[in-house]
mmCIF file with all atom_site columns, C-alpha atoms in Angstrom:
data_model
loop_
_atom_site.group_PDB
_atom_site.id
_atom_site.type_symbol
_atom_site.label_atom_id
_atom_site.label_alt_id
_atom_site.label_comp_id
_atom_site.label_asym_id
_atom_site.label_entity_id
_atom_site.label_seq_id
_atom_site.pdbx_PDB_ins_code
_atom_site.Cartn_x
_atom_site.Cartn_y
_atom_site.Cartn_z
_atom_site.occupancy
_atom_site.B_iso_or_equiv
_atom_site.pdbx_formal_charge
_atom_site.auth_seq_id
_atom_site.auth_comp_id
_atom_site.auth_asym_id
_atom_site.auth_atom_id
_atom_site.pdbx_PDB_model_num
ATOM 1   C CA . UNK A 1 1   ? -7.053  19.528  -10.665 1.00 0.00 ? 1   UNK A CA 1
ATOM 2   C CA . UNK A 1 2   ? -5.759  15.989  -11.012 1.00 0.00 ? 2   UNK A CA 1
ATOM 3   C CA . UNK A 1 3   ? -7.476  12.933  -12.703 1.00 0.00 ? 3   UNK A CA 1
ATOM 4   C CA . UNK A 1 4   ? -6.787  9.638   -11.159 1.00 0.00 ? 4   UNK A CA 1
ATOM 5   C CA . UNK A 1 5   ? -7.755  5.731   -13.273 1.00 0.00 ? 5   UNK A CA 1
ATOM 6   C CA . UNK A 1 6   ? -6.737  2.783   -11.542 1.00 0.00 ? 6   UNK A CA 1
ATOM 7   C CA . UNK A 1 7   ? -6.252  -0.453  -12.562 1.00 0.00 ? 7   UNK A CA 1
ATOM 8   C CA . UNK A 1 8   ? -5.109  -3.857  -12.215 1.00 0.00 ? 8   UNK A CA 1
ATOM 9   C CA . UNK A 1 9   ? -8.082  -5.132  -9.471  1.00 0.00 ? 9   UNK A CA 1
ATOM 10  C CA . UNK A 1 10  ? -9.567  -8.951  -10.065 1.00 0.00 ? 10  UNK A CA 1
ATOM 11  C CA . UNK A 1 11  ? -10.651 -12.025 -8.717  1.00 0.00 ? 11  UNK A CA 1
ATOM 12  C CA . UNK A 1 12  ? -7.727  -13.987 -6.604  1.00 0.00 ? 12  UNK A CA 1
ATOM 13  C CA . UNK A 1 13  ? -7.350  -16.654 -3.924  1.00 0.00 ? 13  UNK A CA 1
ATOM 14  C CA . UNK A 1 14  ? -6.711  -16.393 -0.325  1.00 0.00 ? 14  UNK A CA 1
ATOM 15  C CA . UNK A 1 15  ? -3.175  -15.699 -0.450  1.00 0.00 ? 15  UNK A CA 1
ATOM 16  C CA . UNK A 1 16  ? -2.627  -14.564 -3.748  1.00 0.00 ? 16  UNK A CA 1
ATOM 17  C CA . UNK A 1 17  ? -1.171  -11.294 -4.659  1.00 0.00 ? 17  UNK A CA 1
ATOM 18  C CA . UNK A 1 18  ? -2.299  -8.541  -6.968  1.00 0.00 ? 18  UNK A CA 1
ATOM 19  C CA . UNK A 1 19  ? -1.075  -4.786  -7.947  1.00 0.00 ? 19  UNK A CA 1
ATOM 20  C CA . UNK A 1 20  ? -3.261  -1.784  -8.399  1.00 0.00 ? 20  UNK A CA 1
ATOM 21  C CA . UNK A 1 21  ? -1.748  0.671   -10.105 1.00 0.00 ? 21  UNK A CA 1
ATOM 22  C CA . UNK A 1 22  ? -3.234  4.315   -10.362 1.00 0.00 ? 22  UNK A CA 1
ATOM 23  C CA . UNK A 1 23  ? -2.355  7.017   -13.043 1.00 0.00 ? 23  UNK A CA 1
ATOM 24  C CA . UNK A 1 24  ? -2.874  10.462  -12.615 1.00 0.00 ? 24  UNK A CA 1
ATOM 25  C CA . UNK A 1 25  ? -2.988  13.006  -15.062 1.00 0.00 ? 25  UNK A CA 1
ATOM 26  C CA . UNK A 1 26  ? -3.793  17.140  -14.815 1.00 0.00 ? 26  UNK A CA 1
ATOM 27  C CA . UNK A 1 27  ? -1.435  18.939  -12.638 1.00 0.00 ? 27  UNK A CA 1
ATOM 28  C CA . UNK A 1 28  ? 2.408   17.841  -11.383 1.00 0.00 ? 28  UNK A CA 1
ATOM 29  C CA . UNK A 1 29  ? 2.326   14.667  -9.959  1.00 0.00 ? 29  UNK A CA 1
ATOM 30  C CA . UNK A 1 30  ? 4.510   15.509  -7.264  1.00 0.00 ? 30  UNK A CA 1
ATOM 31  C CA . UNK A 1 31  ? 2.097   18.416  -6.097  1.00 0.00 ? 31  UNK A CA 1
ATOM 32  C CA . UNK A 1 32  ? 0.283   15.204  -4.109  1.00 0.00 ? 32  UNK A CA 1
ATOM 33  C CA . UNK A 1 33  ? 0.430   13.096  -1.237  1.00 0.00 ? 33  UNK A CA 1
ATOM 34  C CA . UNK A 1 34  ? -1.256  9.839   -2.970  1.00 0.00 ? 34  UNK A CA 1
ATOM 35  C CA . UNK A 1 35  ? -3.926  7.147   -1.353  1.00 0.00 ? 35  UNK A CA 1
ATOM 36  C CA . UNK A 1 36  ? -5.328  4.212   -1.194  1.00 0.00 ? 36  UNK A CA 1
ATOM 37  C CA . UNK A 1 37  ? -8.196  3.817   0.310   1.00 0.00 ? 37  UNK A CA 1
ATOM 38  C CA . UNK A 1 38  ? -11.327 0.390   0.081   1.00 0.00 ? 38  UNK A CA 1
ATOM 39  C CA . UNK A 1 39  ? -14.756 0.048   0.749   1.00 0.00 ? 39  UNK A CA 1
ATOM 40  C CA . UNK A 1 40  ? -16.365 -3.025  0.815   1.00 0.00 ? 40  UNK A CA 1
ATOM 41  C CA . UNK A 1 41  ? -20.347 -3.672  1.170   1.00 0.00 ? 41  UNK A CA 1
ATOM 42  C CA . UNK A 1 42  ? -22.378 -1.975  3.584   1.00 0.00 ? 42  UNK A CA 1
ATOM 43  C CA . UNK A 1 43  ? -18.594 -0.633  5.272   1.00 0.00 ? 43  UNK A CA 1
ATOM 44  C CA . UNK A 1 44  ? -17.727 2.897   5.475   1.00 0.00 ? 44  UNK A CA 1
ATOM 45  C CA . UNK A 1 45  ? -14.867 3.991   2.975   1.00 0.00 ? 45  UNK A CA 1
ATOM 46  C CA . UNK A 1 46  ? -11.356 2.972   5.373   1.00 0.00 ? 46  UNK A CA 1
ATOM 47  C CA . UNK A 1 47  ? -8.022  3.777   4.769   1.00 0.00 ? 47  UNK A CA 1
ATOM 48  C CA . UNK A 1 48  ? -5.462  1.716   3.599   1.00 0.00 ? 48  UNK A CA 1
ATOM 49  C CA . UNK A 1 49  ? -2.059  3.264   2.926   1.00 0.00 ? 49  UNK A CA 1
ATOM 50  C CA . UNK A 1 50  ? -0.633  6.357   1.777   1.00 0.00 ? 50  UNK A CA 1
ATOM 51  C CA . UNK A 1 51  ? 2.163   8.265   0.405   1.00 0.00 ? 51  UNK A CA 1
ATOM 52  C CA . UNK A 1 52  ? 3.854   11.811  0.350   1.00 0.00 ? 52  UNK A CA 1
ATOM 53  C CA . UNK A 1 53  ? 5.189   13.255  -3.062  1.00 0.00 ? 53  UNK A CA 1
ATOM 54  C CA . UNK A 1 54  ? 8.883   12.404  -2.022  1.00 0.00 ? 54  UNK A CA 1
ATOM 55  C CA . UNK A 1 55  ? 7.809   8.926   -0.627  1.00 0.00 ? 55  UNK A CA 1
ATOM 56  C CA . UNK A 1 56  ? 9.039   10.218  2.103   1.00 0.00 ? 56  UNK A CA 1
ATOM 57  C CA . UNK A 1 57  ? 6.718   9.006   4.326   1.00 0.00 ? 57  UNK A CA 1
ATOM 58  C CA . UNK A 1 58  ? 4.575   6.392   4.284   1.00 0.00 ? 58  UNK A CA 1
ATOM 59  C CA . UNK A 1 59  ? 1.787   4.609   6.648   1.00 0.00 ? 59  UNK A CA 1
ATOM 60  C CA . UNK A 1 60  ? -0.438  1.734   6.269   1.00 0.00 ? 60  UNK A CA 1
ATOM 61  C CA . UNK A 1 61  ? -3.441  0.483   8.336   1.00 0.00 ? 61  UNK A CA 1
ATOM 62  C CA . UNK A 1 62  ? -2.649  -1.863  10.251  1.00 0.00 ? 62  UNK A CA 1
ATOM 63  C CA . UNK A 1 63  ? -4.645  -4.395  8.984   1.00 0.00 ? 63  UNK A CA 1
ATOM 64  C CA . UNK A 1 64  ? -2.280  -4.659  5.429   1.00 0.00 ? 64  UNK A CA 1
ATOM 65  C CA . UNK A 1 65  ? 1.199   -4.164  7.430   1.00 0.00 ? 65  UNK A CA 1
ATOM 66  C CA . UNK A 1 66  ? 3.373   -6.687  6.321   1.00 0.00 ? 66  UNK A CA 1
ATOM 67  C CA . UNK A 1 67  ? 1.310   -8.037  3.234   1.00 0.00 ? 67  UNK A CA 1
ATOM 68  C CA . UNK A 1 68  ? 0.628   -4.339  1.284   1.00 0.00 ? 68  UNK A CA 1
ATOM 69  C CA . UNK A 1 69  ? 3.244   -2.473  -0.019  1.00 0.00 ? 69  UNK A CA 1
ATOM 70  C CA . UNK A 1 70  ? 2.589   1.284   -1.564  1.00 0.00 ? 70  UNK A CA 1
ATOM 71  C CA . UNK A 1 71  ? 5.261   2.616   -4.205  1.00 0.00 ? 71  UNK A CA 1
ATOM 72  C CA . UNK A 1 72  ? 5.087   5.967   -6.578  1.00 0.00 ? 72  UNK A CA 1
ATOM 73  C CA . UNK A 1 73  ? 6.934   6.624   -9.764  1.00 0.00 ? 73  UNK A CA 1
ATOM 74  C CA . UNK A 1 74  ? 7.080   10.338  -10.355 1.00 0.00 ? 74  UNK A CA 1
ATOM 75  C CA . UNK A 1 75  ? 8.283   9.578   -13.491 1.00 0.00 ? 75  UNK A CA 1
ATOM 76  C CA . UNK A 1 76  ? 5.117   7.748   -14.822 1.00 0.00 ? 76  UNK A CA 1
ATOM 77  C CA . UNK A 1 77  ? 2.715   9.928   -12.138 1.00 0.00 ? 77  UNK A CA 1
ATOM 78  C CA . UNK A 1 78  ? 1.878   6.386   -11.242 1.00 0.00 ? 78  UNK A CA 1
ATOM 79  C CA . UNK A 1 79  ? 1.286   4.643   -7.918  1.00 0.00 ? 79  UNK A CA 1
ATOM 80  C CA . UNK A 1 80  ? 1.128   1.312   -6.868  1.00 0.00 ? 80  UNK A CA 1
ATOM 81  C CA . UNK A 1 81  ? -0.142  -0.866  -4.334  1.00 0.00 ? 81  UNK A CA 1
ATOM 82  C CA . UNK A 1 82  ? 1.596   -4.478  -3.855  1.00 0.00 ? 82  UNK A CA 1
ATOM 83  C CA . UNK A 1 83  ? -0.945  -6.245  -1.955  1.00 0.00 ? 83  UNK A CA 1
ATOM 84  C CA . UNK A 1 84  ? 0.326   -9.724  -0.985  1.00 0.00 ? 84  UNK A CA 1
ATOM 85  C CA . UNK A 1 85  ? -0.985  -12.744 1.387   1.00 0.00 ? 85  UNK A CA 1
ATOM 86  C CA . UNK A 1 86  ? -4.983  -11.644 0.377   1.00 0.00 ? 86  UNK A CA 1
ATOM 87  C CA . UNK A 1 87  ? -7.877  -12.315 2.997   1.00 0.00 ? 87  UNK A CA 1
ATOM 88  C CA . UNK A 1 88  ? -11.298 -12.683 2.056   1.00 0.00 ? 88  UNK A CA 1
ATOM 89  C CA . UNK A 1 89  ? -11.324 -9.877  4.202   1.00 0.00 ? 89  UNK A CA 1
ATOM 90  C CA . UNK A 1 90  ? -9.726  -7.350  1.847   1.00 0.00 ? 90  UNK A CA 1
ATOM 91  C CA . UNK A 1 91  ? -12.578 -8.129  -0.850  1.00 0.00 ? 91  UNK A CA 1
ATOM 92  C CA . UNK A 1 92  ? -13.495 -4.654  -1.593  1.00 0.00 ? 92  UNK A CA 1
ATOM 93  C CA . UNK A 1 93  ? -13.586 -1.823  -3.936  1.00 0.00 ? 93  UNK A CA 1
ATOM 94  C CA . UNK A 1 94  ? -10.762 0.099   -4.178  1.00 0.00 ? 94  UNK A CA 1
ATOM 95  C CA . UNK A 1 95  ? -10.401 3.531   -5.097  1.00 0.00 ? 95  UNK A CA 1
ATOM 96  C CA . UNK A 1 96  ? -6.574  5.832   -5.458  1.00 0.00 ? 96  UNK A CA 1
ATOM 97  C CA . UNK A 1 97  ? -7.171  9.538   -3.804  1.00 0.00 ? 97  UNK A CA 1
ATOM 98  C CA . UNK A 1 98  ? -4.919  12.386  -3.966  1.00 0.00 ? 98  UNK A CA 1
ATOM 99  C CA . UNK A 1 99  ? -4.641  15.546  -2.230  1.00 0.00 ? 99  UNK A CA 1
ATOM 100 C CA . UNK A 1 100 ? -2.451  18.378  -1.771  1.00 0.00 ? 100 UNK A CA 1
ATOM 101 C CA . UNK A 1 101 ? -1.670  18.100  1.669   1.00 0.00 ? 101 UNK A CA 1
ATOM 102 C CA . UNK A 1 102 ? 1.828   16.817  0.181   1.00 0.00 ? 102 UNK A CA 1
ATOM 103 C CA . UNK A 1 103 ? 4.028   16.733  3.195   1.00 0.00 ? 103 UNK A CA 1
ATOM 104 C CA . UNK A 1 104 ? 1.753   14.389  5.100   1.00 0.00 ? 104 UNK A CA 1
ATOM 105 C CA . UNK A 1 105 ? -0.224  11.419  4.938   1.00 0.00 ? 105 UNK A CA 1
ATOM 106 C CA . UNK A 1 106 ? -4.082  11.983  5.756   1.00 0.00 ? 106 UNK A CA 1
ATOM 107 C CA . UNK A 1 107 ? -6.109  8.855   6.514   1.00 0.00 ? 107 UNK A CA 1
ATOM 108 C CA . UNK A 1 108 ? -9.851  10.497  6.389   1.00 0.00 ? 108 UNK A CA 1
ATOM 109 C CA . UNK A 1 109 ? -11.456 10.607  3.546   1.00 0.00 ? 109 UNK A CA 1
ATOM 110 C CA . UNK A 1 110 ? -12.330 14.092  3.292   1.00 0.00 ? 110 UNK A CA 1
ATOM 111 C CA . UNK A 1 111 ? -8.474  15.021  3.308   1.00 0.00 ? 111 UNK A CA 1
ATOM 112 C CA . UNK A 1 112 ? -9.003  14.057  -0.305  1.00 0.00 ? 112 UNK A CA 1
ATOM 113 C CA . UNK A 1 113 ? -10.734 15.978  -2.685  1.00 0.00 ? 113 UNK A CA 1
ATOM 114 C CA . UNK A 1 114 ? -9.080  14.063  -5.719  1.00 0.00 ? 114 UNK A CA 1
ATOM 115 C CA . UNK A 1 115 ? -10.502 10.429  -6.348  1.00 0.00 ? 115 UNK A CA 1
ATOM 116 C CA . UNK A 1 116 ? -10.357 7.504   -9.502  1.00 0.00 ? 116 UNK A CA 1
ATOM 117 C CA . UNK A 1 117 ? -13.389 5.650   -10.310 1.00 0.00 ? 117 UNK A CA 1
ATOM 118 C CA . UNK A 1 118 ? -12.079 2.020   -8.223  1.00 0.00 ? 118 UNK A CA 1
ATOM 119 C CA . UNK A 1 119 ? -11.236 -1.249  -9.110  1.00 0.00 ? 119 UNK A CA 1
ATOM 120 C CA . UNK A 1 120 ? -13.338 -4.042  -7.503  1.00 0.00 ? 120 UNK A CA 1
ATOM 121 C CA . UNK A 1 121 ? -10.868 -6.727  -5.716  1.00 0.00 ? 121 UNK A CA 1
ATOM 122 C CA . UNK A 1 122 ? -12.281 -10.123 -4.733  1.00 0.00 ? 122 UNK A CA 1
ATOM 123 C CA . UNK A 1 123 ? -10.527 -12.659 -2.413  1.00 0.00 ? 123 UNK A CA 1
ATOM 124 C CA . UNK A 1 124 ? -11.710 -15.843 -2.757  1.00 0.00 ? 124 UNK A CA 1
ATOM 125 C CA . UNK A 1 125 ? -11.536 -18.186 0.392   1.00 0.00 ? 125 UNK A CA 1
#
């Protein structure tokens, strides 16, 4: 069992930047592939990027490649998510998932069974 809180969402500018940053507490930290994942009004829960416990891999949608950048410290059982150049677009709600799967990096939402309570993000235009 892991318990994930995020932080760090807001109110920005078209092409502002913020950080999320999601703590996890419970079980080892590096037991988990980590997640981010958004869901904005009246969308279905998508995928945005995700990790593996080693950071040895790592995949974004493609819709944040090149702006969002995804980053753990084992150290802190912390993970981040640089998200630079924001679009209206990315106004959402978003939420840090983790799941066991630790060699890979799911992008469904039922991979996860481990999820924080999400930060609302809101890009202004």
């Amino acid at each position: 069992q892991v318990q994930l809180v995020e932080s760090g969402g807001g109110m920005v500018q078209a092409g502002g930047s913020l950080r999320l940053s999601c703590v996890a507490s419970g079980r080892t930290f590096t037991s988990y592939t980590m997640a981010w994942f958004r869901q904005a009004p009246g969308k279905e829960r998508e995928f945005v990027t995700g990790i593996t416990w080693n950071s040895g891999s790592i995949t974004y949608a493609d819709s944040v490649k090149g702006r969002f950048t995804i980053a753990r410290d084992n150290a802190k059982n912390t993970v981040y998510l640089q998200m630079n150049s924001l679009k209206p677009e990315d106004t959402a709600v978003y939420y840090c998932a983790a799941t066991a799967q630790r060699f890979r990096v799911a992008s469904t939402p039922s991979d996860y069974p481990y999820w924080g309570q999400g930060t609302q993000v809101t890009v202004s235009s």
